[in-house]
Coordinates of C-alpha atoms in Angstrom, one line a residue:
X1 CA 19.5 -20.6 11.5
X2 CA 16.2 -19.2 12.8
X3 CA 14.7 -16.7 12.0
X4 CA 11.2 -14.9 13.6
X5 CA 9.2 -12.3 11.7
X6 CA 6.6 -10.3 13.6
X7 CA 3.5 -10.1 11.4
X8 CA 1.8 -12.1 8.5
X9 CA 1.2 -9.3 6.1
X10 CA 1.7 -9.6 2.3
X11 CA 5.5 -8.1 3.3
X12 CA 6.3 -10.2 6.5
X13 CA 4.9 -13.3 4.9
X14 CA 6.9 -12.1 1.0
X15 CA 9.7 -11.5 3.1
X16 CA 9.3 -14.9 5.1
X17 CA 9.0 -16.9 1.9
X18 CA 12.0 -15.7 0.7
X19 CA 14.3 -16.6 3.8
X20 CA 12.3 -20.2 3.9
X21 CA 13.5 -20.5 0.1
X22 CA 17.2 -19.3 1.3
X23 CA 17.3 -22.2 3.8
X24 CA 16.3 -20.6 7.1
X25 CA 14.0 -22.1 9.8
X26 CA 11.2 -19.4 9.5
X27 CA 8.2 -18.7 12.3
X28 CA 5.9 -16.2 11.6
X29 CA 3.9 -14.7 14.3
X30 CA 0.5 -13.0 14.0
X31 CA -1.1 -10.9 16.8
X32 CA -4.6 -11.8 15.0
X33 CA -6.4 -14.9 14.5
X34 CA -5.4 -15.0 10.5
X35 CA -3.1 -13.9 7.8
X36 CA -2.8 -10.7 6.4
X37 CA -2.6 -7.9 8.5
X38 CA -4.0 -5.4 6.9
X39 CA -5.0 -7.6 4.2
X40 CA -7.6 -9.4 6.4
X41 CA -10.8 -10.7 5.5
X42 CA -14.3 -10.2 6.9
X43 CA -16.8 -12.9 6.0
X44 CA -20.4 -12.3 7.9
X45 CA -24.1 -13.3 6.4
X46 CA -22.3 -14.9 3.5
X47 CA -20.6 -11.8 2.6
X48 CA -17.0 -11.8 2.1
X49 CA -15.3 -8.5 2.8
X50 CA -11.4 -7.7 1.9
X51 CA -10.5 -5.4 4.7
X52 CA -7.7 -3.6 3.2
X53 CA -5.4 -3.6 -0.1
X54 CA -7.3 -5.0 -3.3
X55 CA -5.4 -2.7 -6.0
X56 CA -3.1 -5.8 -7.4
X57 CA -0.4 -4.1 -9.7
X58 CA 3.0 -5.7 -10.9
X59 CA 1.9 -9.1 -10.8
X60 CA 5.2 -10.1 -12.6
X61 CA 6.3 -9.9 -8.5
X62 CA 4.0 -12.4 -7.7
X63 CA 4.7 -14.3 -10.0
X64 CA 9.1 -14.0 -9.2
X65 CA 7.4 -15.0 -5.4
X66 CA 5.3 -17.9 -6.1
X67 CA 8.3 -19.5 -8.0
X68 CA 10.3 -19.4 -5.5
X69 CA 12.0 -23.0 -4.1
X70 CA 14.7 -24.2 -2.1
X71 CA 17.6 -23.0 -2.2
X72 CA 16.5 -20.4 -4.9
X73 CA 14.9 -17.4 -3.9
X74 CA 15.2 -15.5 -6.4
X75 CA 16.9 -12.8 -5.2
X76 CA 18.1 -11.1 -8.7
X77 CA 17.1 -10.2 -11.0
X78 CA 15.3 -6.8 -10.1
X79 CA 12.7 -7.7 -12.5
X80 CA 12.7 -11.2 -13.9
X81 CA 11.6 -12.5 -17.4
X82 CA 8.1 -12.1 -18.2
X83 CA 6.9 -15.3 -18.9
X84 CA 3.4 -15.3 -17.5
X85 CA 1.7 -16.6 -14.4
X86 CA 1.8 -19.8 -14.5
X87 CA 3.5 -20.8 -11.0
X88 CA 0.8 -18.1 -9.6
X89 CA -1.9 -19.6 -10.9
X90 CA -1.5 -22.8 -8.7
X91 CA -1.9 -20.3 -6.0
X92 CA -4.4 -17.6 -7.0
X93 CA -6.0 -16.8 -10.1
X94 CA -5.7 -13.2 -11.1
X95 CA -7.7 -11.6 -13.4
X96 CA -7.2 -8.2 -15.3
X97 CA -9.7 -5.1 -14.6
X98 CA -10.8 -2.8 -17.7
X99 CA -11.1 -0.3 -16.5
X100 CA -8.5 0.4 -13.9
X101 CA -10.6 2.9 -12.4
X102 CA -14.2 5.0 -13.3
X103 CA -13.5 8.5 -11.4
X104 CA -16.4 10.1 -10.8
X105 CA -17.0 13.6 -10.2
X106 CA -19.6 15.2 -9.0
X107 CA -21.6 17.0 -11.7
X108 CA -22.0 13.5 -13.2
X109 CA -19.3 13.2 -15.8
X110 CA -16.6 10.2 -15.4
X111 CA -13.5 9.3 -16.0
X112 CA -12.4 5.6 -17.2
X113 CA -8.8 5.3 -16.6
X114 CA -7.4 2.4 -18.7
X115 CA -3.9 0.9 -20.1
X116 CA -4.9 2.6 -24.0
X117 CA -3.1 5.6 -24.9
X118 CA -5.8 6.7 -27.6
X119 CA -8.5 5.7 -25.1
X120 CA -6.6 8.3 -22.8
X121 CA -6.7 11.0 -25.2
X122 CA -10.4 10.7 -25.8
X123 CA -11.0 10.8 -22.3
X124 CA -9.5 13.9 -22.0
X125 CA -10.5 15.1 -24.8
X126 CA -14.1 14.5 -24.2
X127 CA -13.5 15.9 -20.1
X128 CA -11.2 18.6 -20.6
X129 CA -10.0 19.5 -24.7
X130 CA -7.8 22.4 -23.5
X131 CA -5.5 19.8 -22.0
X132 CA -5.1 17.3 -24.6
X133 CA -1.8 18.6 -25.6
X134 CA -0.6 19.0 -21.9
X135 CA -1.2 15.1 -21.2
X136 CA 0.7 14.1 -24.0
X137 CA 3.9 16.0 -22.0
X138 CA 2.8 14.7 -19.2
X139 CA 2.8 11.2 -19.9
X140 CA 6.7 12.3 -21.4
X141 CA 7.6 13.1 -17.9
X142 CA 5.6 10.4 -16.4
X143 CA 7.6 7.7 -18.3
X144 CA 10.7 9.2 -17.8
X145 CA 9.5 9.1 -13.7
X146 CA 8.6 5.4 -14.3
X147 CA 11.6 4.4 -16.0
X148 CA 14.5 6.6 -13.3
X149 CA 12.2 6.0 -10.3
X150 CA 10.6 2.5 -10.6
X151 CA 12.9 0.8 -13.2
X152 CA 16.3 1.6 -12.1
X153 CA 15.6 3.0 -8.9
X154 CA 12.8 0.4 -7.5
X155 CA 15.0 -1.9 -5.5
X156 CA 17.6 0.8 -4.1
X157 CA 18.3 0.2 -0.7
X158 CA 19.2 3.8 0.9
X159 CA 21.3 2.5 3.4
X160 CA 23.1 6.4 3.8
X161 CA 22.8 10.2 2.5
X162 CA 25.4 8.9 0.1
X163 CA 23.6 6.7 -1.7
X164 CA 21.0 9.6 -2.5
X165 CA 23.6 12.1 -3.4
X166 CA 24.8 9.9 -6.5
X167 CA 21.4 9.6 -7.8
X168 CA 20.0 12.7 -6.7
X169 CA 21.1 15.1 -10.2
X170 CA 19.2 12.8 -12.1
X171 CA 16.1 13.5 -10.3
X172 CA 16.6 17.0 -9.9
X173 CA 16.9 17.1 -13.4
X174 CA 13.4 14.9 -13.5
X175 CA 11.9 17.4 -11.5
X176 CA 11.4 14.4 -9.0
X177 CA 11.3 16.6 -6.1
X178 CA 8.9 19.3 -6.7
X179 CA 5.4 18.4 -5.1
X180 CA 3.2 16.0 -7.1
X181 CA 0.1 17.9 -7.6
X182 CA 2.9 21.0 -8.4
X183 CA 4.3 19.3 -11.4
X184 CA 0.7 18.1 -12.8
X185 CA -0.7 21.5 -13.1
X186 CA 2.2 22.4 -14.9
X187 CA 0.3 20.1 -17.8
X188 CA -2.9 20.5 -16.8
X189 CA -5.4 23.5 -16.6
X190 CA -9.0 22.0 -15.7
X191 CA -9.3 21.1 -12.6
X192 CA -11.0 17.6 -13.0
X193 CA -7.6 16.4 -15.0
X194 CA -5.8 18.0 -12.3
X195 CA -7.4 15.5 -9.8
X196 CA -7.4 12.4 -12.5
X197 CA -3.3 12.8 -12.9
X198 CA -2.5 13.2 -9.1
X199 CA -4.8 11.2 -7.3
X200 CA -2.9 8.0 -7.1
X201 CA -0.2 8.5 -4.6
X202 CA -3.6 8.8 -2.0
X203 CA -3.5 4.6 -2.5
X204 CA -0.2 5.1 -1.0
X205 CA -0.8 7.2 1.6
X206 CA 0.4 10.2 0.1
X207 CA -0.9 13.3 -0.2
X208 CA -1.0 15.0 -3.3
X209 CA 0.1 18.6 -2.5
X210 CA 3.5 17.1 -0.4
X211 CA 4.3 14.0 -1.9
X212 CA 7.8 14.0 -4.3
X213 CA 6.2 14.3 -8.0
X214 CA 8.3 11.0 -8.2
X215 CA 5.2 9.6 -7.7
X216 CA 3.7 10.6 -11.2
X217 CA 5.6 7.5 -11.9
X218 CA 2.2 5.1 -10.4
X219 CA 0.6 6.2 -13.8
X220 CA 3.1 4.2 -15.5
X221 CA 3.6 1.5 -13.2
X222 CA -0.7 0.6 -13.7
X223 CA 0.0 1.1 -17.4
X224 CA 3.1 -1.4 -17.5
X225 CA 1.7 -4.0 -16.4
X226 CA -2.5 -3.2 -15.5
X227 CA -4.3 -3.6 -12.3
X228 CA -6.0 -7.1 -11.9
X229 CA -8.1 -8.6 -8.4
X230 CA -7.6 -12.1 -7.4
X231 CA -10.6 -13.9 -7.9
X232 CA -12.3 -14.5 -3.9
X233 CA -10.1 -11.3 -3.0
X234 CA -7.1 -10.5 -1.4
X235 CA -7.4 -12.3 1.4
X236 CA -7.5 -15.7 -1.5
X237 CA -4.1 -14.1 -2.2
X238 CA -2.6 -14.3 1.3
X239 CA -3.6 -17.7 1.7
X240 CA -1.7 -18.9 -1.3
X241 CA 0.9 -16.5 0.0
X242 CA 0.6 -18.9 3.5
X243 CA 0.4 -21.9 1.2
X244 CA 4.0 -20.9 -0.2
X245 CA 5.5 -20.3 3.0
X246 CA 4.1 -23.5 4.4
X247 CA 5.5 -25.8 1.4
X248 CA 8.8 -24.2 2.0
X249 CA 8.7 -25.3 6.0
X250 CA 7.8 -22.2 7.1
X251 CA 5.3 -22.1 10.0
X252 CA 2.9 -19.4 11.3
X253 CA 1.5 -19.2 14.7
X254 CA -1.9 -16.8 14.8
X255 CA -3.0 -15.2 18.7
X256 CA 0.9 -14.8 19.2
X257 CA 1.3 -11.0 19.4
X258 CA 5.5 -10.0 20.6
X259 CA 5.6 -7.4 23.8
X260 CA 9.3 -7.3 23.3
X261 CA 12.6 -8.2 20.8
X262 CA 14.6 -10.0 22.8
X263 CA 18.2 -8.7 22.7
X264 CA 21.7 -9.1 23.9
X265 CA 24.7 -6.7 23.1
X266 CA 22.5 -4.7 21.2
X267 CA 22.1 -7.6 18.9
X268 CA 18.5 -9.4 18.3
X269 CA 18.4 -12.3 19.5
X270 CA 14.2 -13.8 20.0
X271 CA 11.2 -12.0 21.3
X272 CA 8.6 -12.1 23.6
X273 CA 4.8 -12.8 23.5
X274 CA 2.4 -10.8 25.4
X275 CA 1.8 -14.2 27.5
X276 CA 5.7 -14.2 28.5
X277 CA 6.1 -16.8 26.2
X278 CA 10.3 -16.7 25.1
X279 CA 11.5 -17.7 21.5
X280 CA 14.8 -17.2 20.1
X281 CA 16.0 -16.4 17.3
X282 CA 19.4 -15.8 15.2
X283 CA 17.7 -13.0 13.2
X284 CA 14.1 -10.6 13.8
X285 CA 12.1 -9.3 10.9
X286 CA 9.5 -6.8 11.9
X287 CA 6.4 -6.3 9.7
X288 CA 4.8 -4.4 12.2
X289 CA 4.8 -0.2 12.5
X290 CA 7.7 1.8 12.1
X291 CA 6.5 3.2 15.5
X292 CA 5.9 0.5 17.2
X293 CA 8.5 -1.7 16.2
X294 CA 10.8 0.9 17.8
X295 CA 8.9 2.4 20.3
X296 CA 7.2 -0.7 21.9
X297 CA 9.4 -3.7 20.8
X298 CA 12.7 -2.5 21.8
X299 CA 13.7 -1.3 25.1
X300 CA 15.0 2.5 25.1
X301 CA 19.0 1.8 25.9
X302 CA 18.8 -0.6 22.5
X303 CA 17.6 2.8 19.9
X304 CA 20.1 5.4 19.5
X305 CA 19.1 6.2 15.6
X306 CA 15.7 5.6 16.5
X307 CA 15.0 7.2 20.0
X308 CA 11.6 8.9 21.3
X309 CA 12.5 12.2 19.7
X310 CA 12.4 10.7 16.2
X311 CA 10.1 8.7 16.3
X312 CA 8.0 11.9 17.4
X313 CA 9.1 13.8 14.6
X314 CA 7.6 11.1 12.2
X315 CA 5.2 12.6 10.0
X316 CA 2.6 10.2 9.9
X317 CA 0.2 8.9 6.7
X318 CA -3.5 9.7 6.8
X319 CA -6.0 7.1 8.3
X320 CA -9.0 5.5 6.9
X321 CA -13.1 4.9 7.6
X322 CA -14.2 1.8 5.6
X323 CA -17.5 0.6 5.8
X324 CA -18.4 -2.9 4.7
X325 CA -21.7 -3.5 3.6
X326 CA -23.7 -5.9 1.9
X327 CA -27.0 -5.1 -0.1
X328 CA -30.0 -6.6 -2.6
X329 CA -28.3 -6.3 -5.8
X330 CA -31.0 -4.4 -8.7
X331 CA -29.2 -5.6 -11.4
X332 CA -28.3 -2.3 -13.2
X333 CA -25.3 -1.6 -10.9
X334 CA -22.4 -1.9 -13.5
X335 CA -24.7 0.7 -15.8
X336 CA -22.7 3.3 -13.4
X337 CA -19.8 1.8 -11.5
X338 CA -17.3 -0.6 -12.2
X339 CA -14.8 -2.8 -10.0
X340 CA -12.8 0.0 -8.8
X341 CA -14.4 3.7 -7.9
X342 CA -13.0 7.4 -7.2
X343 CA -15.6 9.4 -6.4
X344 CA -13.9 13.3 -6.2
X345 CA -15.8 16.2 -4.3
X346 CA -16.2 19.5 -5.5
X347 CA -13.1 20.4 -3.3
X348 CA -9.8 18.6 -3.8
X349 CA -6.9 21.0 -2.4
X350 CA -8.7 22.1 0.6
X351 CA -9.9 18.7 1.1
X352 CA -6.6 16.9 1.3
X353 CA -5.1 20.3 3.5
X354 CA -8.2 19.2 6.2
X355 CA -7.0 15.9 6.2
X356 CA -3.6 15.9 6.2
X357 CA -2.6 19.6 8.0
X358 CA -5.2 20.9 9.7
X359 CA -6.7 17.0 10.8
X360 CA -9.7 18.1 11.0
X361 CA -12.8 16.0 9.6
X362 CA -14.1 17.4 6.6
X363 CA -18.0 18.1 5.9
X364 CA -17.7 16.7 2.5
X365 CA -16.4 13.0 1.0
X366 CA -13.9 11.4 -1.2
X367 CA -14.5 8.4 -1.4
X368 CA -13.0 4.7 -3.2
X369 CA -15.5 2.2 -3.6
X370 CA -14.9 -1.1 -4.2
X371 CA -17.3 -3.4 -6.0
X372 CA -15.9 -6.3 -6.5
X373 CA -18.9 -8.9 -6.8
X374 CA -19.1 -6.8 -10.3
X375 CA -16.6 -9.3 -10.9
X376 CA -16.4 -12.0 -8.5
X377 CA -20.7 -12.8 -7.6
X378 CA -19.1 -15.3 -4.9
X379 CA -18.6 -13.3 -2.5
X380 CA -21.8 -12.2 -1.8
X381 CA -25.1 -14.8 -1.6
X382 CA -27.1 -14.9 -4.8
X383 CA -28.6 -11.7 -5.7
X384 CA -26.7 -9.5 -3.9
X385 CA -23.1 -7.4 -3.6
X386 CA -20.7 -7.2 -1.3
X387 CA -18.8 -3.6 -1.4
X388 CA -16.9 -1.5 0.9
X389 CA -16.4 2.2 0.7
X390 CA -12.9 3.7 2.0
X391 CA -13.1 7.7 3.5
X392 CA -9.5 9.5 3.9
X393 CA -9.3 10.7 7.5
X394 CA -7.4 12.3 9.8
X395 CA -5.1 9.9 11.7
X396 CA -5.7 9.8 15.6
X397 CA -3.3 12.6 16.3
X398 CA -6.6 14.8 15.5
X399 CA -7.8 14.4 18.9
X400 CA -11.7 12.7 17.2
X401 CA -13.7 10.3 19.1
X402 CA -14.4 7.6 16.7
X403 CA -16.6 6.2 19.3
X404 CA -19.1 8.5 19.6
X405 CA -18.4 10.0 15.6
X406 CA -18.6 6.1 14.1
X407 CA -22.3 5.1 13.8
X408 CA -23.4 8.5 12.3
X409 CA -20.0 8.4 10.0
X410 CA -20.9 5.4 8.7
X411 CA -24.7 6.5 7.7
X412 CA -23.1 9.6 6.4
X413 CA -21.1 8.1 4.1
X414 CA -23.6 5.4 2.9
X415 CA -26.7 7.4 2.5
X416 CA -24.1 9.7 0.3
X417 CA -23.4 7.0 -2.3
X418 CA -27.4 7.1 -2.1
X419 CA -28.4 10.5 -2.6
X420 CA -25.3 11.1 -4.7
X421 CA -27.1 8.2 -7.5
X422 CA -24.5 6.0 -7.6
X423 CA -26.3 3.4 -5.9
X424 CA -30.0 4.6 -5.6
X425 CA -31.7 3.0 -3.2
X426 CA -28.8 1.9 -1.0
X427 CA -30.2 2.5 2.4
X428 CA -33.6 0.7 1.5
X429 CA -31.2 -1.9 0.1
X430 CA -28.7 -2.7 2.6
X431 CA -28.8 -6.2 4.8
X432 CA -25.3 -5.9 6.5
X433 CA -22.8 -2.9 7.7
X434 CA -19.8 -3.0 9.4
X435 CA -17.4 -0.5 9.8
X436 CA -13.8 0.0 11.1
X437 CA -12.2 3.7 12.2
X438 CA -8.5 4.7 12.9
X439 CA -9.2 3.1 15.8
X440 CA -8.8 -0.3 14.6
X441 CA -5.4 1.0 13.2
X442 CA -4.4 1.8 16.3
X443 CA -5.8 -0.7 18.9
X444 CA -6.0 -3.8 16.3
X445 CA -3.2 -4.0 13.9
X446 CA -0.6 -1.4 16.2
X447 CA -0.2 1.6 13.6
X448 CA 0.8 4.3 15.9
X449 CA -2.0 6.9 16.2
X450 CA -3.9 4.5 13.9
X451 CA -2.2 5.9 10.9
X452 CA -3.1 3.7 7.8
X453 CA 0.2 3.7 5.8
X454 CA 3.3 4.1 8.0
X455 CA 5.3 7.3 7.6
X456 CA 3.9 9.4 5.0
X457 CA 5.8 9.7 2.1
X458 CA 7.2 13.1 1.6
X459 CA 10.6 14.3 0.3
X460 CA 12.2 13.7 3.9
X461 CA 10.6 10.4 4.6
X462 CA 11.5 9.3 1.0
X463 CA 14.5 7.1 -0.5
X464 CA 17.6 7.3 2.7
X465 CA 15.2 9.3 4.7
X466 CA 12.6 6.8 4.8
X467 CA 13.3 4.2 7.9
X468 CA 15.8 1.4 6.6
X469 CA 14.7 -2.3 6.5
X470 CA 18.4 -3.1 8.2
X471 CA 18.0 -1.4 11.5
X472 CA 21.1 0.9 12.4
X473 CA 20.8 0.7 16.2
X474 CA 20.2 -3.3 17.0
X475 CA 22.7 -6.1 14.5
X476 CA 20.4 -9.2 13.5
X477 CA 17.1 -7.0 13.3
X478 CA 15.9 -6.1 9.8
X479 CA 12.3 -4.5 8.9
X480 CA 9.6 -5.1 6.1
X481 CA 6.9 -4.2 4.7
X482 CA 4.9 -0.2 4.2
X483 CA 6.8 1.9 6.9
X484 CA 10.3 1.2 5.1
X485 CA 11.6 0.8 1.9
X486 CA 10.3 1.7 -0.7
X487 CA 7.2 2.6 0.9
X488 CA 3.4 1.2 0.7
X489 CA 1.6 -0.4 -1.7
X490 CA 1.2 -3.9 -2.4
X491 CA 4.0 -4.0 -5.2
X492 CA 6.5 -1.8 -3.0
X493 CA 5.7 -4.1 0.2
X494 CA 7.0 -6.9 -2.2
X495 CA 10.0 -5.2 -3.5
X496 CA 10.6 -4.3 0.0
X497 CA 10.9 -8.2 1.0
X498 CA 12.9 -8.8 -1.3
X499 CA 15.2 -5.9 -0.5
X500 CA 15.4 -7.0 2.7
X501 CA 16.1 -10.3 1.8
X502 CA 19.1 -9.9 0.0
X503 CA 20.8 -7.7 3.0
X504 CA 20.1 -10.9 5.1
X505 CA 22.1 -13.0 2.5
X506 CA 24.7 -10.5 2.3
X507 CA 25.0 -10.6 6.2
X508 CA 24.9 -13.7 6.8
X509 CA 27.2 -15.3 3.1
X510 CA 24.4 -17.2 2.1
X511 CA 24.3 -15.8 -1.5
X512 CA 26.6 -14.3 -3.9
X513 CA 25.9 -10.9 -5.1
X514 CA 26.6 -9.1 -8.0
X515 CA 29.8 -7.0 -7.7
X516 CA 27.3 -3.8 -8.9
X517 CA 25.4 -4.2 -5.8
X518 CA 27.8 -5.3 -2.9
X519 CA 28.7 -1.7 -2.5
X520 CA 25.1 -0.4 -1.8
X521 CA 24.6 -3.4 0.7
X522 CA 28.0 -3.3 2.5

């Protein structure tokens, strides 16, 4: 059997290694001219930029993906045996980051957020005493988030309401549902903790003051198993991920971007490339945009669960400004920053309520800085860094001209990290900039309104009303990767593939599944 997945992201290539291990004849296709999707990679000047994800967590699922083979891909356990990563090391080598993160605020004080309980005390301690007592409750709740929401919960599919309703006391009796930033200033009282404990579901797209306080459960997830970078970036890790998927028989094709699935009794059956080009297929896997999968792939009389009106009613994630640049390195740049940066404003709530309601562009910056030459010096030339700075943004639904607002954005945001002395001296400093604006969301990698993380994750567009990687209105086409389930996030895209990888065994007999699961996949 054949199957075509549209897109070569860390889920559509996950989700095509799987199905190659399973015994399928699996093509990739890729609009771009390489892997990754968002995961790409800019190289100019001898500078080597990841242009999206670089926050590895969970490697445990990377290593349950490299060790994949035929006819075993590992579709069960939920969580396998931790017993190191030794089949991804022939792939990638990862390495663990101490800290996580420095979050920086800005009167000067910081923030190192690191797997140590008693280094977590002191750093509250020494930020904000009054709330030394609330963290220790909060990390109680936290773990019981983590261990409901993550643990048991993780690889759910919510194929109906049902499947909700018989988990949904327990997390009404988590307070689950309640807004995230809601729940943590229940524990917390000083605003800088406030922003330290809810800050993480932003990686996700998320924003604080909406997103389910299910999400307190990313503290946990870091702590479990730590945050680690592949060593010559992300885009090192997509190419072992291609290497996989190659020794398994797969094959990707790169300039082949799909105008249209191809379908026949509302059942997939191939696609079509933008150059008319027709392919068929038994089975479709999108890794593209929730959007865009069903609003530009599929012809209108094929959605009936997915038609205009709902996809117009999405509620849409936040976009991103990242500028790339490259600089003369002084030496005495890990004195103040390390691998991973949050740098907070003075504002947070009305920050995130310009951003995500009112989509309006804010005077002031949060920003996330990534440094990672601090750890990896090849991938800049000698003597010099390669870093890129990431600005929340409204997503293109605000109406902004990114053409004409770009070039000053980006000296905006660079002179900041400047005059904010973080890296004094930047702009005298600097030998390469590049930059990339919702725009290149849109236009580039086809998020609808150039939205950077699919359908943002609020109670409604969580769990069975988030979209469904087995698509209700077309038999034979399943979906992958951030817009689905369980959402964004490198370790979610993952758990995604393999999600959808089991309801393609299941559909098709090629694997037997454990009698406490058939139910939930019937």
């Amino acid at each position: 059997m054949r199957a075509i997945v549209i897109g070569s992201g860390v889920g559509g290539l996950s989700a095509a290694i799987r199905l190659a291990a399973m015994g399928l004849e699996v093509l990739v296709l890729e609009k771009l001219g390489g892997p990754g999707g968002r995961a790409s990679v800019h190289q100019a000047q001898g500078f080597t930029f990841d242009m999206g994800p670089t926050v590895i967590t969970v490697p445990l699922f990377l290593e349950d993906l490299f060790a994949t083979r035929p006819g075993d891909p590992r579709l069960y356990p939920d969580f396998p045996e931790e017993e190191g990563l030794a089949h991804t090391e022939r792939y990638v080598k990862l390495v663990p980051l101490d800290p996580f993160y420095r979050l920086h605020f800005p009167d000067g004080t910081h923030f190192d957020y690191k797997n140590d309980p008693e280094h977590l005390q002191r750093e509250v301690a020494r930020l904000a005493p009054e709330d030394l007592e609330g963290y220790r409750r909060f990390e109680a709740h936290a773990r019981a988030l983590f261990q409901k929401g993550f643990l048991e919960l993780g690889f759910t599919h919510f194929g109906s309401i049902l499947d909700l309703l018989r988990v949904a006391p327990d997390l009404l009796r988590l307070d689950a549902v309640r807004p995230l930033f809601s729940l943590v200033s229940r524990y917390f009282q000083n605003p800088k903790t406030r922003q330290i404990f809810s800050f993480e579901s932003l990686l996700i797209g998320g924003n604080p003051l909406a997103v389910p306080a299910l999400y307190a459960m990313i503290h946990f997830v870091e702590r479990r198993w730590g945050v680690h970078f592949a060593m010559g970036g992300t885009g090192a890790l997509v190419r072992g991920l291609l290497r996989k998927l190659e020794e398994l028989g797969g094959k990707v094709r790169f300039h082949a971007p799909v105008r249209r699935i191809l379908t026949k009794n509302r059942r997939a059956v191939g696609v079509v490339l933008e150059d008319g080009e027709r392919l068929e297929a038994d089975l479709v896997v999108s890794n593209a945009d929730y959007v865009h999968t069903y609003g530009e792939l599929l012809h209108p009389e094929d959605r009936f669960w997915h038609a205009d009106w709902r996809l117009r009613r999405t509620r849409l994630s936040m976009s991103l400004f990242v500028a790339y640049f490259g600089f003369r390195a002084r030496g005495d740049e890990g004195e103040r920053l390390r691998h991973h940066n949050v740098l907070l404003s003075h504002r947070y709530e009305g920050l995130l309520k310009d951003i995500f309601q009112k989509k309006i562009l804010p005077e002031d910056f949060a920003h996330y800085l990534h440094l990672p030459t601090l750890t990896d010096p090849s991938l800049a030339p000698p003597g010099h860094h390669a870093a890129y700075t990431l600005v929340p943004v409204p997503h293109n639904g605000s109406g902004l001209d990114w053409g004409k607002i770009g070039p000053g954005y980006l000296e905006k945001a660079l002179r900041y990290l400047d005059e904010r002395g973080l890296l004094p001296g930047l702009m005298d400093r600097l030998v390469y900039t590049h930059y990339i604006t919702p725009d290149y969301f849109q236009w580039t990698l086809n998020s609808h309104l150039g939205n950077a993380f699919g359908p943002e994750p609020v109670l409604w567009q969580t769990a069975s009303f988030r979209p469904k990687n087995r698509s209700e209105d077309v038999r034979g086409l399943y979906l992958v990767g951030q817009s689905y389930q369980p959402g964004a996030g490198l370790p979610s895209v993952m758990m995604s593939a393999k999600m959808t990888a089991r309801l393609i065994a299941h559909d098709l007999g090629l694997e037997r599944m454990p009698k406490s699961l058939q139910e939930g996949l019937a």
